[in-house]
Coordinates of N, CA and C in Angstrom, one line a residue:
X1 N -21.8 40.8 -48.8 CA -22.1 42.1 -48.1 C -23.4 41.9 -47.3
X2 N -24.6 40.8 -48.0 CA -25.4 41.0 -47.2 C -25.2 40.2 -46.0
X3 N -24.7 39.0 -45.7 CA -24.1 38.4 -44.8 C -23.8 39.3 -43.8
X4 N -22.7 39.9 -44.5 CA -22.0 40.7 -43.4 C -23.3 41.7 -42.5
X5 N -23.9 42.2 -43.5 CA -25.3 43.2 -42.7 C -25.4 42.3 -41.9
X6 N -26.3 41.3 -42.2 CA -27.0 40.2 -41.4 C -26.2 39.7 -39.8
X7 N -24.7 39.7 -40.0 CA -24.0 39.2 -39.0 C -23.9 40.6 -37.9
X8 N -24.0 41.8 -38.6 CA -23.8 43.1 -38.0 C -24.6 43.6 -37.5
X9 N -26.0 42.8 -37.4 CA -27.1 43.3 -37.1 C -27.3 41.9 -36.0
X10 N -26.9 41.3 -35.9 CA -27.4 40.0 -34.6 C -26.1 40.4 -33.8
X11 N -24.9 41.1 -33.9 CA -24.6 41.1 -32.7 C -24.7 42.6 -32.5
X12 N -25.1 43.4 -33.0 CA -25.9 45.2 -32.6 C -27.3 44.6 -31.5
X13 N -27.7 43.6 -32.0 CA -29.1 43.1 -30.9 C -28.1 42.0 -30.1
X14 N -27.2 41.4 -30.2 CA -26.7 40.7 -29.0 C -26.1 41.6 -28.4
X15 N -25.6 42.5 -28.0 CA -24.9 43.8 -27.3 C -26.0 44.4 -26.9
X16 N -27.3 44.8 -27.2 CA -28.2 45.5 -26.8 C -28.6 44.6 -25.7
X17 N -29.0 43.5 -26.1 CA -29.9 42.5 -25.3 C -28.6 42.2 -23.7
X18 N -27.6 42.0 -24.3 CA -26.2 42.3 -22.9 C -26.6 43.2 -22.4
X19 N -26.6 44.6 -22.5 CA -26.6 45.9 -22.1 C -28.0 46.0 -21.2
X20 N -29.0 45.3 -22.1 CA -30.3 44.9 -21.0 C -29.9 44.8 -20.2
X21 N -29.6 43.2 -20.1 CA -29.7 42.2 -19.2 C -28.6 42.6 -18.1
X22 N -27.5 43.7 -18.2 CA -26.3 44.1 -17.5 C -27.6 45.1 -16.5
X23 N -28.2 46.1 -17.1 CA -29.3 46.9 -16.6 C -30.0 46.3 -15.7
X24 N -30.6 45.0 -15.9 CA -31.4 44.7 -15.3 C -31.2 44.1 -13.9
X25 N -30.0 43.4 -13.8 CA -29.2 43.0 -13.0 C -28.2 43.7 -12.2
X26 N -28.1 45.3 -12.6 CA -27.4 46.1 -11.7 C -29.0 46.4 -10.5
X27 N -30.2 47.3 -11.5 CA -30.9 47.1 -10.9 C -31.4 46.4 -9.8
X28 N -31.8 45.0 -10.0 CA -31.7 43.8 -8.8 C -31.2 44.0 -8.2
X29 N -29.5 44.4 -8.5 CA -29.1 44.4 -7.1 C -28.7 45.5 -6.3
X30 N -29.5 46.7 -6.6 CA -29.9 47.9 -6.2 C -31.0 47.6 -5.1
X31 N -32.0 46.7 -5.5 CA -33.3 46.2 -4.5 C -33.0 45.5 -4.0
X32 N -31.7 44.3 -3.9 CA -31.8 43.6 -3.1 C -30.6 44.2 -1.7
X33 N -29.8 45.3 -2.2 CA -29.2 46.5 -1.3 C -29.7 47.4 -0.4
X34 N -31.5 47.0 -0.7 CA -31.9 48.5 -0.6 C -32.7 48.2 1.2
X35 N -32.3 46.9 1.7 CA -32.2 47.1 3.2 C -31.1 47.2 3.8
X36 N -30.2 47.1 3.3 CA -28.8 46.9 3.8 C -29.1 48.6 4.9
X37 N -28.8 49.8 3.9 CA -28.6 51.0 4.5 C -29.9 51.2 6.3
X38 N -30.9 50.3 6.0 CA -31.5 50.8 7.4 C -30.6 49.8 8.2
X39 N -30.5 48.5 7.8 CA -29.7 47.8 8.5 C -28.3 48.0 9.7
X40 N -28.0 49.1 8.3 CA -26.4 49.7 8.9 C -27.0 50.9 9.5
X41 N -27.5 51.0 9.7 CA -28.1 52.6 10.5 C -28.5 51.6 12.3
X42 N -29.2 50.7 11.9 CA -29.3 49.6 13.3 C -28.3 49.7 14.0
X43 N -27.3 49.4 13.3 CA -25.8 48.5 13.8 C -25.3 49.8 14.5
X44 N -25.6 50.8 13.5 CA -24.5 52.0 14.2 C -25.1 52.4 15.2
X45 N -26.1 52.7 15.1 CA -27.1 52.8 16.8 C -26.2 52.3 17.6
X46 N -26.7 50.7 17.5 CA -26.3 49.9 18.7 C -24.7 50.2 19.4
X47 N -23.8 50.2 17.9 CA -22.5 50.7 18.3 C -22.3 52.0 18.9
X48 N -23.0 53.3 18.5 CA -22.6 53.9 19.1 C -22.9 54.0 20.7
X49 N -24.7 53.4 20.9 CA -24.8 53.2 22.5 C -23.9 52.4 23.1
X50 N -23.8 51.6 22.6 CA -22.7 51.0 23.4 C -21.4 51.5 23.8
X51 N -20.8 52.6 23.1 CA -19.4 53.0 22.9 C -19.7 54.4 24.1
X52 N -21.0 54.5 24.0 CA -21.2 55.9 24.8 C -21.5 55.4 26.1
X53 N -21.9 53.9 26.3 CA -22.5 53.6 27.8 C -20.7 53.3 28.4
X54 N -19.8 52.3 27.3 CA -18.7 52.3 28.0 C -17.6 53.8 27.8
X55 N -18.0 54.6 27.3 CA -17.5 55.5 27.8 C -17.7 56.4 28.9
X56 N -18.7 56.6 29.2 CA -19.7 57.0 30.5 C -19.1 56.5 31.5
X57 N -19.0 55.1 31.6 CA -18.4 53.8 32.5 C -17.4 53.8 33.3
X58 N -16.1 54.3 31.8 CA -14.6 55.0 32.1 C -14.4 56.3 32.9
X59 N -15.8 56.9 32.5 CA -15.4 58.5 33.2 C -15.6 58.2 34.6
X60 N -17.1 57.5 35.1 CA -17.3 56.9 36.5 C -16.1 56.7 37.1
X61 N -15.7 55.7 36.4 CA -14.9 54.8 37.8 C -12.8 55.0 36.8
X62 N -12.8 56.4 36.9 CA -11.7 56.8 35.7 C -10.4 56.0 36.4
X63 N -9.6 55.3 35.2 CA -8.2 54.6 35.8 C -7.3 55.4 34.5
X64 N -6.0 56.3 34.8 CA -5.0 56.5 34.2 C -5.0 55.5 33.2
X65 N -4.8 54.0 33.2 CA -4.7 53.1 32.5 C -5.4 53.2 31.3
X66 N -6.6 53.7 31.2 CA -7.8 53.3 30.5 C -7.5 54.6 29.1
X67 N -6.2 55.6 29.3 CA -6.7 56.8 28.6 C -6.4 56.5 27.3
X68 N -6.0 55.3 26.7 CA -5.7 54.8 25.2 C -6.9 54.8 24.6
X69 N -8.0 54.1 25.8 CA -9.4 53.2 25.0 C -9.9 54.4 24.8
X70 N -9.9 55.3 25.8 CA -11.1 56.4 25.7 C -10.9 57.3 24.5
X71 N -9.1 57.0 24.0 CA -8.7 58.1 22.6 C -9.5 57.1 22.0
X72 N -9.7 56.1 21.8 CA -10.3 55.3 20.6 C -11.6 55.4 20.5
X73 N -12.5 55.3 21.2 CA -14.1 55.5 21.6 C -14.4 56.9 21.2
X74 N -13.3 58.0 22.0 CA -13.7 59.0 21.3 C -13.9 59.4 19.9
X75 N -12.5 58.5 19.0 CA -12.3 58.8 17.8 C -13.5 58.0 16.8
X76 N -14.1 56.9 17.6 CA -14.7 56.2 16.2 C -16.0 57.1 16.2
X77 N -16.7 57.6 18.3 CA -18.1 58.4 18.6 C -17.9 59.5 17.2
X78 N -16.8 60.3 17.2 CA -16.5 61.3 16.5 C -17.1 60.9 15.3
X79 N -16.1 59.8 14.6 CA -16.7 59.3 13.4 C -18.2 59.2 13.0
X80 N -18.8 58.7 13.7 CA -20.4 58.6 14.1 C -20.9 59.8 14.0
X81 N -20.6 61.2 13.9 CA -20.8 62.4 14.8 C -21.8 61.8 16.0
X82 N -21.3 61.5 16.6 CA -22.1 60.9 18.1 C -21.9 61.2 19.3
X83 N -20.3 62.4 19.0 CA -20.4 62.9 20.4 C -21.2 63.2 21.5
X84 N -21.9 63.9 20.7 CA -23.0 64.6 21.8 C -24.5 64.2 22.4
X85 N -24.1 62.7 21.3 CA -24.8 61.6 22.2 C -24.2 61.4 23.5
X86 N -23.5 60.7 23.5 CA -22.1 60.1 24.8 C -22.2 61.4 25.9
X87 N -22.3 62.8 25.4 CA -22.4 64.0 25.7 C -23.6 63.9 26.9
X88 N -24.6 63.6 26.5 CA -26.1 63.5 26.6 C -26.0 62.4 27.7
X89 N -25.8 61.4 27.3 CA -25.4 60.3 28.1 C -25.4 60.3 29.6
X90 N -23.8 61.4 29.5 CA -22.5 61.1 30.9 C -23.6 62.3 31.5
X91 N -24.1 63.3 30.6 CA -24.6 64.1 31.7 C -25.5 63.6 32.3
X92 N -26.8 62.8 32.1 CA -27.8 62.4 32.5 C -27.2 61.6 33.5
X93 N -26.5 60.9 33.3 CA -25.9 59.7 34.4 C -25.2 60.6 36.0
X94 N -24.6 61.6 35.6 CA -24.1 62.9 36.2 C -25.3 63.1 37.5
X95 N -26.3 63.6 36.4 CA -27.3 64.2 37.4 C -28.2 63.5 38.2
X96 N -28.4 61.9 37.6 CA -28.7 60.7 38.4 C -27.6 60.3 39.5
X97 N -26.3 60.8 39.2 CA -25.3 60.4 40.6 C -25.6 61.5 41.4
X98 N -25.4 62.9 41.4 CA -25.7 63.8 41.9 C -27.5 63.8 43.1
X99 N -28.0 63.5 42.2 CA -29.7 63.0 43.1 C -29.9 62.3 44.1
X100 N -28.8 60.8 43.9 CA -28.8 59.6 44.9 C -27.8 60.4 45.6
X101 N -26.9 61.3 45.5 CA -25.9 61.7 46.7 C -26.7 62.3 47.8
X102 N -27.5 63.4 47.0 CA -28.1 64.4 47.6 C -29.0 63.7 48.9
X103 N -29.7 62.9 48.1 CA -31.0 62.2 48.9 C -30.2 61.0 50.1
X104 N -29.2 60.5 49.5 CA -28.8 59.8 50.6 C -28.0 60.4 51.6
X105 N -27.4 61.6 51.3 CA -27.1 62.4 52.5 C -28.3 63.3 53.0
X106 N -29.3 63.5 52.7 CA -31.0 64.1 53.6 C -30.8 63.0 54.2
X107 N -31.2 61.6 53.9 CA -32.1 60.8 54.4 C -30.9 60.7 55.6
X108 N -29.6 60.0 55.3 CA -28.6 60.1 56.5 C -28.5 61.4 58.0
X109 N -28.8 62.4 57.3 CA -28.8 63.6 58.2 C -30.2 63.3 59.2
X110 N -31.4 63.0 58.1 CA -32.3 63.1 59.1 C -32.7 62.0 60.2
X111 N -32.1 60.4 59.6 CA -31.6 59.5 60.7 C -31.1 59.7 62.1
X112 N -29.5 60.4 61.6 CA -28.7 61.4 62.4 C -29.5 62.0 63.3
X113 N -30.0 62.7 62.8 CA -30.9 63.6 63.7 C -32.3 63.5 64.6
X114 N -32.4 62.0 64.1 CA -33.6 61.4 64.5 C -33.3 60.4 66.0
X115 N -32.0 60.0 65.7 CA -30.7 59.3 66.8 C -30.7 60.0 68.0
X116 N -30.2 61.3 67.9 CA -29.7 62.1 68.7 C -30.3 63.0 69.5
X117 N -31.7 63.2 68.9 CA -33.3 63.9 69.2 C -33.6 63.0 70.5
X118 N -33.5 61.2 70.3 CA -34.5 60.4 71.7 C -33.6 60.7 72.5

């Protein structure tokens, strides 16, 4: 019987000492995880700028052909909640096309009119 104690008690401490060492090793690899998440926060950045400059891209220079990609771009920006990045984006780009129209029809008018004045 005492045996038996003896044997009952080295593997109650070899299961504890497992249970450690299982702890200890989840842990580790808790810390060695624990750049991953800014990492993936990088990537999705980059992915979603990118997904919103070629979406922006498509609206520019729009081709019937293209209306598959843009369901897909849409769907993953969405996933991202990133719409209203892309949102952000196409308008700024919007109002940068809008500026160079503007200014290059003044500057043309007043050419024009600079022509026609001698």
């Amino acid at each position: 019987a005492a045996a038996d104690e003896g044997t009952t008690d080295l593997s109650m401490e070899s299961s504890a000492a497992q249970h450690k060492s299982q702890s200890s090793l989840e842990l580790q690899n808790m810390t060695a995880l624990s750049s991953c998440g800014e990492q993936f926060q990088q990537y999705e950045s980059l992915v979603v700028q990118n997904l919103s400059e070629e979406i922006v891209d498509v609206f520019f220079n729009w081709r019937p052909s293209e209306q598959e990609r843009v369901q897909e771009m849409v769907q993953a920006l969405n996933l991202c909640r990133a719409l209203d990045k892309a949102g952000d984006l196409y308008n700024r780009r919007l109002q940068q096309t809008i500026r160079m129209t503007v200014r290059t029809t003044i500057a043309e008018f007043v050419e024009s009119s600079g022509s026609s004045g001698s």
